[in-house]
PDB file of C-alpha atoms in Angstrom:
ATOM      1  CA  MET A 250      82.466   8.669 -31.522  1.00 90.00           C
ATOM      2  CA  LEU A 251      82.244   4.872 -31.566  1.00 93.00           C
ATOM      3  CA  ILE A 252      85.997   4.614 -32.108  1.00 93.00           C
ATOM      4  CA  LEU A 253      86.614   6.727 -28.996  1.00 95.00           C
ATOM      5  CA  ILE A 254      84.338   4.476 -26.940  1.00 97.00           C
ATOM      6  CA  LEU A 255      86.113   1.358 -28.213  1.00 97.00           C
ATOM      7  CA  LYS A 256      89.535   2.903 -27.536  1.00 97.00           C
ATOM      8  CA  ALA A 257      88.409   3.750 -24.005  1.00 97.00           C
ATOM      9  CA  GLY A 258      87.327   0.115 -23.593  1.00 97.00           C
ATOM     10  CA  CYS A 259      90.753  -1.134 -24.685  1.00 97.00           C
ATOM     11  CA  ALA A 260      92.469   1.313 -22.347  1.00 97.00           C
ATOM     12  CA  ALA A 261      90.198   0.214 -19.488  1.00 98.00           C
ATOM     13  CA  ILE A 262      91.047  -3.444 -20.066  1.00 97.00           C
ATOM     14  CA  PHE A 263      94.777  -2.716 -19.953  1.00 98.00           C
ATOM     15  CA  ALA A 264      94.374  -0.439 -16.913  1.00 98.00           C
ATOM     16  CA  LEU A 265      92.408  -3.092 -15.034  1.00 98.00           C
ATOM     17  CA  ALA A 266      95.008  -5.718 -15.935  1.00 97.00           C
ATOM     18  CA  LEU A 267      97.740  -3.472 -14.543  1.00 97.00           C
ATOM     19  CA  ALA A 268      95.671  -2.794 -11.426  1.00 98.00           C
ATOM     20  CA  GLY A 269      95.267  -6.545 -10.951  1.00 96.00           C
ATOM     21  CA  PHE A 270      98.992  -7.055 -11.447  1.00 94.00           C
ATOM     22  CA  ALA A 271      99.601  -4.471  -8.710  1.00 96.00           C
ATOM     23  CA  GLY A 272      97.288  -6.380  -6.369  1.00 95.00           C
ATOM     24  CA  LEU A 273      94.476  -3.814  -6.407  1.00 96.00           C
ATOM     25  CA  LEU A 274      91.803  -6.232  -7.660  1.00 95.00           C
ATOM     26  CA  PRO A 275      90.415  -9.490  -6.304  1.00 97.00           C
ATOM     27  CA  VAL A 276      92.359 -12.508  -7.570  1.00 95.00           C
ATOM     28  CA  GLY A 277      89.591 -13.862  -9.820  1.00 95.00           C
ATOM     29  CA  LEU A 278      88.986 -10.533 -11.537  1.00 96.00           C
ATOM     30  CA  SER A 279      92.710  -9.879 -11.734  1.00 96.00           C
ATOM     31  CA  VAL A 280      93.433 -13.130 -13.558  1.00 97.00           C
ATOM     32  CA  THR A 281      90.492 -12.608 -15.914  1.00 97.00           C
ATOM     33  CA  MET A 282      91.542  -9.070 -16.838  1.00 97.00           C
ATOM     34  CA  GLN A 283      95.156 -10.115 -17.326  1.00 97.00           C
ATOM     35  CA  ASN A 284      94.098 -12.954 -19.637  1.00 97.00           C
ATOM     36  CA  ILE A 285      91.879 -10.623 -21.668  1.00 98.00           C
ATOM     37  CA  ALA A 286      94.687  -8.064 -21.885  1.00 98.00           C
ATOM     38  CA  LEU A 287      97.188 -10.720 -22.993  1.00 98.00           C
ATOM     39  CA  PHE A 288      94.771 -11.945 -25.659  1.00 98.00           C
ATOM     40  CA  LEU A 289      94.236  -8.380 -26.935  1.00 97.00           C
ATOM     41  CA  LEU A 290      97.960  -7.742 -26.930  1.00 97.00           C
ATOM     42  CA  ALA A 291      98.607 -10.942 -28.918  1.00 98.00           C
ATOM     43  CA  VAL A 292      95.935 -10.103 -31.501  1.00 97.00           C
ATOM     44  CA  HIS A 293      97.216  -6.545 -31.828  1.00 97.00           C
ATOM     45  CA  ALA A 294     100.795  -7.824 -32.209  1.00 98.00           C
ATOM     46  CA  LEU A 295      99.622  -9.967 -35.127  1.00 97.00           C
ATOM     47  CA  GLU A 296      97.894  -6.933 -36.602  1.00 96.00           C
ATOM     48  CA  LEU A 297     101.144  -5.022 -36.258  1.00 96.00           C
ATOM     49  CA  VAL A 298     103.004  -7.648 -38.262  1.00 97.00           C
ATOM     50  CA  PHE A 299     100.414  -8.017 -41.030  1.00 97.00           C
ATOM     51  CA  MET A 300      99.307  -4.374 -41.292  1.00 96.00           C
ATOM     52  CA  PHE A 301     102.677  -2.698 -40.815  1.00 97.00           C
ATOM     53  CA  LYS A 302     102.371  -0.810 -44.111  1.00 95.00           C
ATOM     54  CA  HIS A 303      99.344   0.991 -42.637  1.00 96.00           C
ATOM     55  CA  VAL A 304     101.003   1.475 -39.240  1.00 96.00           C
ATOM     56  CA  ARG A 305     103.821   3.330 -41.032  1.00 96.00           C
ATOM     57  CA  LEU A 306     101.347   5.932 -42.353  1.00 95.00           C
ATOM     58  CA  TYR A 307     101.140   7.618 -38.942  1.00 96.00           C
ATOM     59  CA  CYS A 308     102.375  11.221 -39.071  1.00 95.00           C
ATOM     60  CA  GLY A 309     104.343  10.965 -35.830  1.00 95.00           C
ATOM     61  CA  PRO A 310     107.222   8.707 -34.821  1.00 97.00           C
ATOM     62  CA  LEU A 311     106.984   5.064 -35.855  1.00 97.00           C
ATOM     63  CA  SER A 312     107.576   3.940 -32.271  1.00 97.00           C
ATOM     64  CA  ILE A 313     104.437   5.801 -31.148  1.00 97.00           C
ATOM     65  CA  SER A 314     102.433   4.239 -33.974  1.00 97.00           C
ATOM     66  CA  VAL A 315     103.664   0.782 -32.925  1.00 97.00           C
ATOM     67  CA  ILE A 316     102.617   1.433 -29.314  1.00 97.00           C
ATOM     68  CA  LEU A 317      99.215   2.751 -30.404  1.00 97.00           C
ATOM     69  CA  THR A 318      98.723  -0.331 -32.586  1.00 97.00           C
ATOM     70  CA  LEU A 319      99.607  -2.642 -29.703  1.00 97.00           C
ATOM     71  CA  LEU A 320      97.104  -0.811 -27.494  1.00 96.00           C
ATOM     72  CA  PHE A 321      94.262  -0.217 -29.936  1.00 97.00           C
ATOM     73  CA  GLY A 322      94.871  -2.455 -32.963  1.00 96.00           C
ATOM     74  CA  LEU A 323      92.698  -1.685 -35.944  1.00 95.00           C
ATOM     75  CA  LEU A 324      91.207   1.298 -34.127  1.00 96.00           C
ATOM     76  CA  HIS A 325      94.585   2.950 -34.771  1.00 96.00           C
ATOM     77  CA  TRP A 326      95.700   1.729 -38.190  1.00 94.00           C
ATOM     78  CA  LYS A 327      92.328   1.420 -39.981  1.00 95.00           C
ATOM     79  CA  PRO A 328      91.650   5.194 -40.078  1.00 94.00           C
ATOM     80  CA  LEU A 329      95.176   5.661 -41.464  1.00 95.00           C
ATOM     81  CA  ALA A 330      94.501   3.086 -44.192  1.00 95.00           C
ATOM     82  CA  ASP A 331      91.128   4.650 -44.997  1.00 94.00           C
ATOM     83  CA  GLU A 332      92.698   8.098 -45.344  1.00 94.00           C
ATOM     84  CA  GLN A 333      95.362   6.720 -47.681  1.00 93.00           C
ATOM     85  CA  ALA A 334      92.665   5.058 -49.800  1.00 93.00           C
ATOM     86  CA  ARG A 335      90.769   8.364 -50.028  1.00 93.00           C
ATOM     87  CA  GLU A 336      93.942  10.184 -51.035  1.00 91.00           C
ATOM     88  CA  THR A 337      94.656   7.556 -53.690  1.00 89.00           C
ATOM     89  CA  ARG A 338      91.164   7.950 -55.139  1.00 88.00           C
ATOM     90  CA  ARG A 339      91.519  11.756 -55.203  1.00 87.00           C
ATOM     91  CA  THR A 340      94.802  11.638 -57.081  1.00 84.00           C
ATOM     92  CA  ARG A 341      93.428   9.239 -59.695  1.00 79.00           C
ATOM     93  CA  THR A 342      90.605  11.570 -60.703  1.00 67.00           C
TER      94      THR A 342
END
């Protein structure tokens, strides 16, 4: 449940940044939301580079996994990594 709330927060930040870019928000709020969105995007891009082996574990197309990682960062790839770790432990026993 917490992951869904955090994903909704990320989506809201990006949506508000886009709304500001379209001129739908006051200038001060628009600039703030765009800066926050750019910071999140930069951090998630770094995650994509360093955690690509986990990003590749997604069952769907790699391009979708890349997009989801850029939007949600560890909220996307961490559950994939955790599932792989559980599978590895199961096969060892």
